[in-house]
PDB file of C-alpha atoms in Angstrom:
ATOM      1  CA  MET A   1     -23.418  -4.499  33.653  1.00 39.00           C
ATOM      2  CA  THR A   2     -25.923  -4.519  30.856  1.00 42.00           C
ATOM      3  CA  THR A   3     -25.232  -7.457  28.584  1.00 43.00           C
ATOM      4  CA  PRO A   4     -26.871  -7.818  25.152  1.00 44.00           C
ATOM      5  CA  THR A   5     -28.868 -11.036  25.200  1.00 46.00           C
ATOM      6  CA  THR A   6     -28.586 -12.513  21.740  1.00 55.00           C
ATOM      7  CA  ALA A   7     -25.460 -12.885  19.611  1.00 55.00           C
ATOM      8  CA  GLY A   8     -25.940 -12.467  15.853  1.00 60.00           C
ATOM      9  CA  SER A   9     -28.767  -9.827  16.196  1.00 84.00           C
ATOM     10  CA  LEU A  10     -27.619  -6.707  14.271  1.00 91.00           C
ATOM     11  CA  ARG A  11     -28.934  -3.482  15.707  1.00 93.00           C
ATOM     12  CA  THR A  12     -28.961   0.156  14.466  1.00 94.00           C
ATOM     13  CA  THR A  13     -28.645   3.293  16.534  1.00 94.00           C
ATOM     14  CA  PRO A  14     -30.067   6.741  15.791  1.00 92.00           C
ATOM     15  CA  GLU A  15     -26.486   7.883  15.189  1.00 92.00           C
ATOM     16  CA  GLY A  16     -26.077   5.398  12.295  1.00 93.00           C
ATOM     17  CA  LEU A  17     -24.021   2.850  14.141  1.00 95.00           C
ATOM     18  CA  LEU A  18     -24.543  -0.845  13.642  1.00 96.00           C
ATOM     19  CA  TRP A  19     -23.695  -3.144  16.446  1.00 97.00           C
ATOM     20  CA  GLU A  20     -24.229  -6.704  17.790  1.00 96.00           C
ATOM     21  CA  PRO A  21     -22.935  -8.867  20.730  1.00 96.00           C
ATOM     22  CA  SER A  22     -20.128 -11.249  20.241  1.00 96.00           C
ATOM     23  CA  ARG A  23     -19.462 -14.474  22.115  1.00 94.00           C
ATOM     24  CA  ARG A  24     -15.702 -14.390  21.676  1.00 96.00           C
ATOM     25  CA  TRP A  25     -13.318 -13.896  24.577  1.00 98.00           C
ATOM     26  CA  VAL A  26     -11.310 -10.813  23.664  1.00 98.00           C
ATOM     27  CA  ARG A  27      -8.223  -9.395  25.310  1.00 98.00           C
ATOM     28  CA  GLY A  28      -6.236  -6.295  24.504  1.00 98.00           C
ATOM     29  CA  ARG A  29      -2.723  -5.445  25.811  1.00 97.00           C
ATOM     30  CA  ALA A  30      -0.419  -2.485  25.818  1.00 96.00           C
ATOM     31  CA  GLY A  31       2.898  -4.306  25.770  1.00 92.00           C
ATOM     32  CA  ASP A  32       2.598  -6.924  28.532  1.00 93.00           C
ATOM     33  CA  LEU A  33      -0.147  -4.965  30.378  1.00 95.00           C
ATOM     34  CA  THR A  34      -3.594  -6.476  29.939  1.00 97.00           C
ATOM     35  CA  VAL A  35      -5.991  -3.516  29.631  1.00 98.00           C
ATOM     36  CA  VAL A  36      -9.085  -5.382  28.289  1.00 98.00           C
ATOM     37  CA  ASP A  37     -10.260  -8.790  29.350  1.00 98.00           C
ATOM     38  CA  SER A  38     -13.827  -9.263  28.032  1.00 98.00           C
ATOM     39  CA  ARG A  39     -16.234 -12.148  27.568  1.00 98.00           C
ATOM     40  CA  HIS A  40     -19.081  -9.796  26.592  1.00 97.00           C
ATOM     41  CA  PRO A  41     -17.581  -7.675  23.740  1.00 98.00           C
ATOM     42  CA  VAL A  42     -19.778  -5.989  21.129  1.00 97.00           C
ATOM     43  CA  LEU A  43     -18.927  -5.447  17.529  1.00 97.00           C
ATOM     44  CA  VAL A  44     -19.556  -1.947  16.136  1.00 97.00           C
ATOM     45  CA  TRP A  45     -19.612  -0.713  12.631  1.00 96.00           C
ATOM     46  CA  GLU A  46     -19.319   3.055  12.031  1.00 95.00           C
ATOM     47  CA  PRO A  47     -20.844   4.690   8.934  1.00 93.00           C
ATOM     48  CA  ARG A  48     -18.427   4.843   5.956  1.00 86.00           C
ATOM     49  CA  VAL A  49     -15.913   2.654   7.895  1.00 88.00           C
ATOM     50  CA  PRO A  50     -15.607  -0.669   6.082  1.00 86.00           C
ATOM     51  CA  VAL A  51     -14.383  -2.811   9.062  1.00 91.00           C
ATOM     52  CA  PRO A  52     -15.801  -3.231  12.573  1.00 96.00           C
ATOM     53  CA  THR A  53     -14.253  -2.490  15.977  1.00 97.00           C
ATOM     54  CA  TYR A  54     -14.904  -3.915  19.429  1.00 98.00           C
ATOM     55  CA  ALA A  55     -16.487  -2.069  22.359  1.00 98.00           C
ATOM     56  CA  PHE A  56     -16.300  -3.531  25.921  1.00 98.00           C
ATOM     57  CA  PRO A  57     -18.374  -3.314  29.030  1.00 98.00           C
ATOM     58  CA  ARG A  58     -16.625  -0.867  31.460  1.00 97.00           C
ATOM     59  CA  ASP A  59     -16.266  -3.507  34.178  1.00 97.00           C
ATOM     60  CA  GLU A  60     -14.157  -5.601  31.795  1.00 98.00           C
ATOM     61  CA  VAL A  61     -11.692  -2.682  31.191  1.00 98.00           C
ATOM     62  CA  ARG A  62      -8.842  -1.389  33.299  1.00 97.00           C
ATOM     63  CA  GLN A  63     -10.633   1.895  33.894  1.00 97.00           C
ATOM     64  CA  ASP A  64      -8.028   2.863  36.640  1.00 97.00           C
ATOM     65  CA  LEU A  65      -5.549   3.271  33.693  1.00 97.00           C
ATOM     66  CA  LEU A  66      -7.765   5.696  31.731  1.00 97.00           C
ATOM     67  CA  ARG A  67      -7.503   9.491  32.032  1.00 96.00           C
ATOM     68  CA  PRO A  68      -9.645  12.201  30.387  1.00 96.00           C
ATOM     69  CA  ALA A  69      -7.868  12.991  27.105  1.00 95.00           C
ATOM     70  CA  ARG A  70      -5.741  16.147  27.205  1.00 94.00           C
ATOM     71  CA  ARG A  71      -6.221  16.687  23.474  1.00 92.00           C
ATOM     72  CA  PRO A  72      -9.397  14.801  22.463  1.00 90.00           C
ATOM     73  CA  ARG A  73      -9.598  13.776  18.845  1.00 86.00           C
ATOM     74  CA  THR A  74     -13.229  15.027  18.388  1.00 80.00           C
ATOM     75  CA  GLY A  75     -14.706  14.055  15.065  1.00 80.00           C
ATOM     76  CA  SER A  76     -12.564  10.972  14.647  1.00 84.00           C
ATOM     77  CA  HIS A  77     -15.376   8.603  15.615  1.00 90.00           C
ATOM     78  CA  THR A  78     -19.094   8.794  15.000  1.00 88.00           C
ATOM     79  CA  GLY A  79     -20.522  11.390  17.426  1.00 82.00           C
ATOM     80  CA  SER A  80     -17.989  10.555  20.065  1.00 83.00           C
ATOM     81  CA  ARG A  81     -17.291  13.361  22.647  1.00 80.00           C
ATOM     82  CA  ILE A  82     -15.501  11.424  25.405  1.00 93.00           C
ATOM     83  CA  PHE A  83     -11.973  10.239  24.770  1.00 96.00           C
ATOM     84  CA  TYR A  84      -9.348   8.855  27.052  1.00 97.00           C
ATOM     85  CA  ASP A  85      -5.555   8.697  27.350  1.00 97.00           C
ATOM     86  CA  LEU A  86      -4.146   5.392  28.665  1.00 97.00           C
ATOM     87  CA  GLU A  87      -1.466   5.385  31.328  1.00 95.00           C
ATOM     88  CA  ALA A  88       0.840   2.515  30.547  1.00 88.00           C
ATOM     89  CA  ASP A  89       4.568   1.835  31.133  1.00 79.00           C
ATOM     90  CA  GLY A  90       5.022   5.235  32.799  1.00 82.00           C
ATOM     91  CA  GLY A  91       3.624   7.182  29.948  1.00 88.00           C
ATOM     92  CA  LEU A  92       0.373   8.154  28.325  1.00 92.00           C
ATOM     93  CA  LEU A  93      -1.088   6.785  25.122  1.00 94.00           C
ATOM     94  CA  GLU A  94      -3.064   9.636  23.841  1.00 95.00           C
ATOM     95  CA  ASN A  95      -6.722   9.098  22.639  1.00 95.00           C
ATOM     96  CA  ALA A  96      -6.294   5.384  23.078  1.00 96.00           C
ATOM     97  CA  ALA A  97     -10.041   4.877  23.957  1.00 97.00           C
ATOM     98  CA  TRP A  98     -13.370   6.506  23.472  1.00 96.00           C
ATOM     99  CA  THR A  99     -17.111   6.073  24.082  1.00 96.00           C
ATOM    100  CA  PHE A 100     -19.849   5.976  21.490  1.00 94.00           C
ATOM    101  CA  PRO A 101     -22.850   8.440  21.999  1.00 91.00           C
ATOM    102  CA  ALA A 102     -25.480   5.776  21.385  1.00 92.00           C
ATOM    103  CA  ALA A 103     -27.560   5.078  24.442  1.00 93.00           C
ATOM    104  CA  GLU A 104     -27.356   1.282  23.758  1.00 93.00           C
ATOM    105  CA  LEU A 105     -23.535   1.460  24.075  1.00 95.00           C
ATOM    106  CA  ALA A 106     -23.377   3.954  27.007  1.00 92.00           C
ATOM    107  CA  GLY A 107     -21.780   1.415  29.243  1.00 94.00           C
ATOM    108  CA  HIS A 108     -19.003   0.400  26.786  1.00 97.00           C
ATOM    109  CA  ILE A 109     -15.524   1.707  25.836  1.00 98.00           C
ATOM    110  CA  ALA A 110     -13.737   1.094  22.518  1.00 97.00           C
ATOM    111  CA  PHE A 111     -10.019   1.195  21.904  1.00 97.00           C
ATOM    112  CA  GLU A 112      -7.719   2.101  19.057  1.00 96.00           C
ATOM    113  CA  TRP A 113      -5.633  -0.780  17.518  1.00 95.00           C
ATOM    114  CA  ARG A 114      -2.019   0.348  16.983  1.00 92.00           C
ATOM    115  CA  SER A 115      -1.581  -1.942  14.013  1.00 88.00           C
ATOM    116  CA  ARG A 116      -4.387  -0.088  12.255  1.00 87.00           C
ATOM    117  CA  THR A 117      -4.193   3.548  13.395  1.00 88.00           C
ATOM    118  CA  GLY A 118      -0.703   3.844  14.737  1.00 87.00           C
ATOM    119  CA  ARG A 119      -1.882   4.382  18.263  1.00 89.00           C
ATOM    120  CA  GLY A 120      -3.618   2.473  21.100  1.00 93.00           C
ATOM    121  CA  LEU A 121      -3.231  -1.177  22.168  1.00 96.00           C
ATOM    122  CA  ASP A 122      -0.691  -3.224  20.338  1.00 93.00           C
ATOM    123  CA  HIS A 123      -1.715  -6.796  21.046  1.00 96.00           C
ATOM    124  CA  TRP A 124      -5.243  -8.276  20.586  1.00 97.00           C
ATOM    125  CA  TYR A 125      -6.509 -11.814  21.106  1.00 97.00           C
ATOM    126  CA  GLU A 126      -9.672 -13.706  20.260  1.00 96.00           C
ATOM    127  CA  GLU A 127      -9.618 -16.774  22.529  1.00 97.00           C
ATOM    128  CA  GLU A 128      -5.931 -17.823  22.249  1.00 94.00           C
ATOM    129  CA  GLU A 129      -5.211 -16.522  18.743  1.00 91.00           C
ATOM    130  CA  GLU A 130      -3.628 -13.148  18.276  1.00 91.00           C
ATOM    131  CA  ILE A 131      -5.469 -10.982  15.726  1.00 91.00           C
ATOM    132  CA  PHE A 132      -4.321  -8.001  13.837  1.00 89.00           C
ATOM    133  CA  ILE A 133      -5.508  -4.697  12.291  1.00 91.00           C
ATOM    134  CA  HIS A 134      -9.198  -5.065  13.218  1.00 94.00           C
ATOM    135  CA  PRO A 135     -11.691  -7.657  14.380  1.00 96.00           C
ATOM    136  CA  ARG A 136     -12.849 -10.159  11.831  1.00 94.00           C
ATOM    137  CA  ASP A 137     -16.200  -9.297  10.361  1.00 95.00           C
ATOM    138  CA  PRO A 138     -18.703 -12.110  10.840  1.00 93.00           C
ATOM    139  CA  TYR A 139     -20.411 -10.918   7.596  1.00 93.00           C
ATOM    140  CA  LYS A 140     -17.272 -11.286   5.477  1.00 94.00           C
ATOM    141  CA  ARG A 141     -16.035 -14.432   3.777  1.00 94.00           C
ATOM    142  CA  VAL A 142     -12.594 -15.193   2.462  1.00 96.00           C
ATOM    143  CA  ASP A 143     -12.313 -18.420   0.445  1.00 97.00           C
ATOM    144  CA  ALA A 144      -9.096 -19.683  -1.115  1.00 97.00           C
ATOM    145  CA  LEU A 145      -9.903 -22.121  -3.950  1.00 98.00           C
ATOM    146  CA  PRO A 146      -7.354 -23.903  -6.191  1.00 98.00           C
ATOM    147  CA  SER A 147      -8.164 -23.636  -9.882  1.00 98.00           C
ATOM    148  CA  SER A 148      -7.120 -24.773 -13.353  1.00 98.00           C
ATOM    149  CA  ARG A 149      -8.010 -21.477 -14.998  1.00 98.00           C
ATOM    150  CA  HIS A 150      -5.471 -19.992 -17.433  1.00 98.00           C
ATOM    151  CA  VAL A 151      -4.277 -16.734 -15.884  1.00 98.00           C
ATOM    152  CA  GLN A 152      -1.955 -14.287 -17.540  1.00 98.00           C
ATOM    153  CA  VAL A 153      -0.776 -10.939 -16.138  1.00 98.00           C
ATOM    154  CA  GLU A 154       0.604  -8.081 -18.237  1.00 98.00           C
ATOM    155  CA  ILE A 155       2.344  -4.873 -17.255  1.00 96.00           C
ATOM    156  CA  ALA A 156       2.850  -2.210 -19.850  1.00 92.00           C
ATOM    157  CA  GLY A 157       2.358  -4.898 -22.625  1.00 93.00           C
ATOM    158  CA  THR A 158       4.844  -7.339 -21.018  1.00 96.00           C
ATOM    159  CA  VAL A 159       3.574 -10.757 -19.909  1.00 98.00           C
ATOM    160  CA  VAL A 160       4.966 -11.046 -16.365  1.00 98.00           C
ATOM    161  CA  ALA A 161       2.962 -14.215 -15.324  1.00 98.00           C
ATOM    162  CA  ASP A 162       1.349 -17.174 -17.004  1.00 98.00           C
ATOM    163  CA  THR A 163      -0.197 -20.139 -15.144  1.00 98.00           C
ATOM    164  CA  ARG A 164      -2.808 -22.790 -15.285  1.00 98.00           C
ATOM    165  CA  ARG A 165      -2.750 -23.558 -11.529  1.00 98.00           C
ATOM    166  CA  PRO A 166      -3.762 -20.438  -9.708  1.00 98.00           C
ATOM    167  CA  VAL A 167      -5.418 -20.224  -6.237  1.00 98.00           C
ATOM    168  CA  LEU A 168      -8.301 -17.800  -6.351  1.00 98.00           C
ATOM    169  CA  ILE A 169      -9.196 -15.751  -3.290  1.00 97.00           C
ATOM    170  CA  PHE A 170     -12.815 -14.752  -3.098  1.00 97.00           C
ATOM    171  CA  GLU A 171     -13.272 -12.050  -0.465  1.00 95.00           C
ATOM    172  CA  THR A 172     -16.442 -10.269   0.330  1.00 93.00           C
ATOM    173  CA  GLY A 173     -16.330  -6.689  -1.083  1.00 89.00           C
ATOM    174  CA  LEU A 174     -13.163  -7.094  -3.143  1.00 92.00           C
ATOM    175  CA  PRO A 175     -12.367  -8.326  -6.703  1.00 94.00           C
ATOM    176  CA  THR A 176     -11.127 -11.920  -7.131  1.00 97.00           C
ATOM    177  CA  ARG A 177      -7.413 -12.113  -6.469  1.00 97.00           C
ATOM    178  CA  TYR A 178      -5.361 -14.539  -8.465  1.00 98.00           C
ATOM    179  CA  TYR A 179      -2.413 -16.137  -6.517  1.00 98.00           C
ATOM    180  CA  LEU A 180       0.155 -17.658  -8.818  1.00 98.00           C
ATOM    181  CA  PRO A 181       3.106 -20.109  -8.307  1.00 98.00           C
ATOM    182  CA  ARG A 182       6.430 -18.257  -8.158  1.00 98.00           C
ATOM    183  CA  GLU A 183       7.858 -20.377 -10.990  1.00 98.00           C
ATOM    184  CA  ASP A 184       5.085 -19.015 -13.211  1.00 98.00           C
ATOM    185  CA  VAL A 185       5.896 -15.332 -12.444  1.00 98.00           C
ATOM    186  CA  ARG A 186       8.821 -13.313 -13.969  1.00 98.00           C
ATOM    187  CA  LEU A 187      10.169 -12.334 -10.578  1.00 97.00           C
ATOM    188  CA  ASP A 188      13.328 -11.184 -12.305  1.00 97.00           C
ATOM    189  CA  LEU A 189      11.355  -8.172 -13.402  1.00 97.00           C
ATOM    190  CA  PHE A 190      10.615  -7.102  -9.835  1.00 97.00           C
ATOM    191  CA  ASN A 191      12.626  -5.798  -6.921  1.00 97.00           C
ATOM    192  CA  PRO A 192      11.900  -6.895  -3.236  1.00 97.00           C
ATOM    193  CA  SER A 193      10.326  -4.084  -1.223  1.00 96.00           C
ATOM    194  CA  ASP A 194      10.631  -3.302   2.472  1.00 95.00           C
ATOM    195  CA  HIS A 195       6.796  -2.656   2.498  1.00 94.00           C
ATOM    196  CA  SER A 196       4.575  -5.092   4.458  1.00 92.00           C
ATOM    197  CA  THR A 197       0.970  -5.077   5.539  1.00 91.00           C
ATOM    198  CA  GLY A 198      -1.249  -7.148   7.850  1.00 89.00           C
ATOM    199  CA  CYS A 199      -4.627  -8.662   7.425  1.00 92.00           C
ATOM    200  CA  PRO A 200      -6.865 -10.288  10.081  1.00 92.00           C
ATOM    201  CA  TYR A 201      -8.066 -12.905   7.549  1.00 94.00           C
ATOM    202  CA  LYS A 202      -4.835 -13.746   5.718  1.00 95.00           C
ATOM    203  CA  GLY A 203      -1.694 -12.766   7.725  1.00 93.00           C
ATOM    204  CA  THR A 204       1.255 -10.630   7.000  1.00 93.00           C
ATOM    205  CA  ALA A 205       2.230  -9.861   3.309  1.00 96.00           C
ATOM    206  CA  THR A 206       5.621  -9.037   1.780  1.00 97.00           C
ATOM    207  CA  TYR A 207       5.817  -7.056  -1.426  1.00 97.00           C
ATOM    208  CA  TRP A 208       7.797  -6.449  -4.748  1.00 97.00           C
ATOM    209  CA  SER A 209       7.879  -3.462  -7.046  1.00 96.00           C
ATOM    210  CA  TRP A 210       8.111  -3.320 -10.802  1.00 96.00           C
ATOM    211  CA  ARG A 211      11.666  -2.662 -12.113  1.00 94.00           C
ATOM    212  CA  GLY A 212      10.570  -1.014 -15.362  1.00 88.00           C
ATOM    213  CA  GLU A 213      10.555   2.676 -16.004  1.00 80.00           C
ATOM    214  CA  ASP A 214       6.852   2.747 -16.912  1.00 80.00           C
ATOM    215  CA  ASP A 215       4.508   4.685 -14.690  1.00 86.00           C
ATOM    216  CA  VAL A 216       3.592   1.740 -12.347  1.00 91.00           C
ATOM    217  CA  PRO A 217       2.826   2.248  -8.650  1.00 93.00           C
ATOM    218  CA  PRO A 218       5.261   0.573  -6.213  1.00 94.00           C
ATOM    219  CA  ASP A 219       4.428  -2.628  -4.295  1.00 95.00           C
ATOM    220  CA  ILE A 220       2.063  -4.095  -6.846  1.00 95.00           C
ATOM    221  CA  LEU A 221       3.011  -7.697  -6.234  1.00 97.00           C
ATOM    222  CA  TRP A 222       2.650  -9.497  -2.849  1.00 98.00           C
ATOM    223  CA  SER A 223       2.877 -12.837  -1.148  1.00 98.00           C
ATOM    224  CA  TYR A 224       2.004 -14.436   2.233  1.00 97.00           C
ATOM    225  CA  PRO A 225       4.981 -16.468   3.346  1.00 97.00           C
ATOM    226  CA  GLU A 226       3.079 -17.709   6.456  1.00 96.00           C
ATOM    227  CA  PRO A 227      -0.670 -17.232   5.817  1.00 95.00           C
ATOM    228  CA  LEU A 228      -3.312 -17.937   8.422  1.00 92.00           C
ATOM    229  CA  PRO A 229      -4.693 -21.485   8.337  1.00 92.00           C
ATOM    230  CA  ALA A 230      -7.917 -20.506   6.632  1.00 91.00           C
ATOM    231  CA  VAL A 231      -5.994 -19.463   3.525  1.00 96.00           C
ATOM    232  CA  ALA A 232      -3.090 -21.916   3.790  1.00 97.00           C
ATOM    233  CA  ALA A 233      -3.464 -22.655   0.029  1.00 98.00           C
ATOM    234  CA  VAL A 234      -1.782 -19.309  -0.941  1.00 98.00           C
ATOM    235  CA  ARG A 235       1.377 -19.984   1.030  1.00 98.00           C
ATOM    236  CA  GLY A 236       4.311 -18.548  -0.966  1.00 97.00           C
ATOM    237  CA  LEU A 237       2.186 -17.777  -4.028  1.00 98.00           C
ATOM    238  CA  LEU A 238       2.222 -14.343  -5.686  1.00 98.00           C
ATOM    239  CA  ALA A 239      -0.667 -11.985  -6.425  1.00 98.00           C
ATOM    240  CA  PHE A 240      -1.037  -8.656  -8.364  1.00 98.00           C
ATOM    241  CA  TYR A 241      -3.281  -5.651  -7.762  1.00 96.00           C
ATOM    242  CA  ASN A 242      -5.981  -6.070 -10.397  1.00 95.00           C
ATOM    243  CA  GLU A 243      -6.468  -2.357 -10.176  1.00 95.00           C
ATOM    244  CA  VAL A 244      -3.161  -1.512 -12.007  1.00 94.00           C
ATOM    245  CA  VAL A 245      -2.196  -4.556 -14.069  1.00 96.00           C
ATOM    246  CA  ASP A 246      -3.899  -6.275 -16.904  1.00 97.00           C
ATOM    247  CA  ILE A 247      -5.190  -9.798 -16.119  1.00 98.00           C
ATOM    248  CA  VAL A 248      -6.426 -12.245 -18.724  1.00 98.00           C
ATOM    249  CA  VAL A 249      -8.469 -15.251 -17.487  1.00 98.00           C
ATOM    250  CA  ASP A 250      -9.229 -18.068 -19.985  1.00 98.00           C
ATOM    251  CA  ASP A 251      -8.539 -15.627 -22.770  1.00 97.00           C
ATOM    252  CA  GLU A 252     -10.932 -13.070 -21.450  1.00 97.00           C
ATOM    253  CA  ARG A 253      -9.323  -9.690 -20.563  1.00 97.00           C
ATOM    254  CA  GLN A 254     -10.512  -8.545 -17.082  1.00 96.00           C
ATOM    255  CA  GLU A 255     -11.736  -5.016 -16.491  1.00 95.00           C
ATOM    256  CA  ARG A 256      -9.576  -3.229 -13.959  1.00 94.00           C
ATOM    257  CA  PRO A 257     -11.801  -2.819 -10.819  1.00 93.00           C
ATOM    258  CA  THR A 258     -12.151   0.302  -8.698  1.00 89.00           C
ATOM    259  CA  THR A 259     -11.653  -0.580  -4.998  1.00 88.00           C
ATOM    260  CA  PRO A 260     -10.660   1.151  -1.788  1.00 82.00           C
ATOM    261  CA  PHE A 261      -7.084   0.444  -2.785  1.00 87.00           C
ATOM    262  CA  SER A 262      -7.346   2.391  -6.033  1.00 85.00           C
ATOM    263  CA  LYS A 263      -6.706   5.783  -4.527  1.00 80.00           C
ATOM    264  CA  VAL A 264      -3.708   4.503  -2.596  1.00 78.00           C
ATOM    265  CA  LEU A 265      -2.215   2.902  -5.729  1.00 85.00           C
ATOM    266  CA  SER A 266      -2.538   6.230  -7.585  1.00 72.00           C
ATOM    267  CA  VAL A 267      -0.067   7.884  -5.284  1.00 58.00           C
ATOM    268  CA  LYS A 268       3.634   6.937  -5.551  1.00 54.00           C
ATOM    269  CA  ARG A 269       5.387   6.542  -2.163  1.00 49.00           C
ATOM    270  CA  THR A 270       8.818   7.883  -1.668  1.00 44.00           C
ATOM    271  CA  PRO A 271      11.477   5.473  -0.411  1.00 39.00           C
ATOM    272  CA  ARG A 272      11.006   6.924   3.120  1.00 32.00           C
ATOM    273  CA  GLN A 273       7.309   6.085   3.229  1.00 37.00           C
ATOM    274  CA  GLY A 274       5.290   2.960   3.916  1.00 37.00           C
ATOM    275  CA  ALA A 275       7.825   0.507   5.187  1.00 35.00           C
ATOM    276  CA  GLN A 276       5.383  -1.110   7.621  1.00 36.00           C
ATOM    277  CA  GLY A 277       1.753  -1.054   6.505  1.00 39.00           C
ATOM    278  CA  VAL A 278      -0.996  -0.350   9.066  1.00 39.00           C
ATOM    279  CA  ALA A 279      -3.934  -0.875   6.786  1.00 46.00           C
ATOM    280  CA  GLN A 280      -5.471  -4.145   5.724  1.00 54.00           C
ATOM    281  CA  ASP A 281      -3.763  -5.639   2.813  1.00 62.00           C
ATOM    282  CA  PRO A 282      -5.543  -7.079  -0.283  1.00 74.00           C
TER     283      PRO A 282
END
C-alpha cells in the first residue's frame, strides 16, 4: 500500500482534483456490513463540487464485495472510468464505488454516501462518531456565537421575528445565519413541514413553511432540535433563509445573498417532494 506521508499537505492532480491525507479512522457500512475500515483515508475535492469525499486504500476496502458496474455512471465523477456495484444483503448497490483517474490516487477507491446522493453506503463513522452527508472539510469553520444584536425578520412586509438575543452562525462560504428564540418568532404564521435535512457540522434540521398566500418558497424556517456539540448554542432556535426573507440587523436592512441554495429556493416543491433531504442544510 502506498500511504501519503504528511497530513495537511494539499495536493493537485493534472485532472484538477485536490487531495490530502487524513489521520482519521474512517469506517463505512452498508446496513450492518462493514465495507470500509480505513486508518489511511484521503480527502478528495472534485472541481465544482463544494464538499470533499473520502477515498481509501484498496487493502482497507472489502474488494471481495465489489463487482464491475453493469451500468457505469460515466461522467458523474471527475474523469472516472471505473465504477463498481457493491454486493450486500443479497443484492447489488449499483455504482456504489469508483476510482479516480489521477495517478496519485490509483490505489484508492471512493464510495457514494447514501444520505447525500441516495445510493451507496448508509452509515459512516469518524473514530466513534457517526457522520452524515459528506466528510467534514478541514478548511471550513462553523462558529455559533451568542449576540445582543437587534434582529428583525420580515416576509411580504410582515414582521415575523424580533429579537435582541440571537445566536449567529458564521460558516465558511455561507452568509451569516441568525438563530432566534422561539418566543421571539411568530410561529403561528407557519405550518410544520415533513421536510428534513442533514448537515455534518450541525445535525438534522426540521422545517416550517409560510402560511400566507404570498409567493414564498416552502420550508424557509428551520431548527435543530438536537444539534451537534460544536453548535449546541442553537438548540431549538429558529433560522430563516436570508435568500428569500428580509432581515434587518441593528436597523440596517441586509442585502439578500445569492448562495448555492438560491436556485433550490426558486423552485416550489409539490407535497410529494422533498420529505427527507439528502443535501446539506443551511
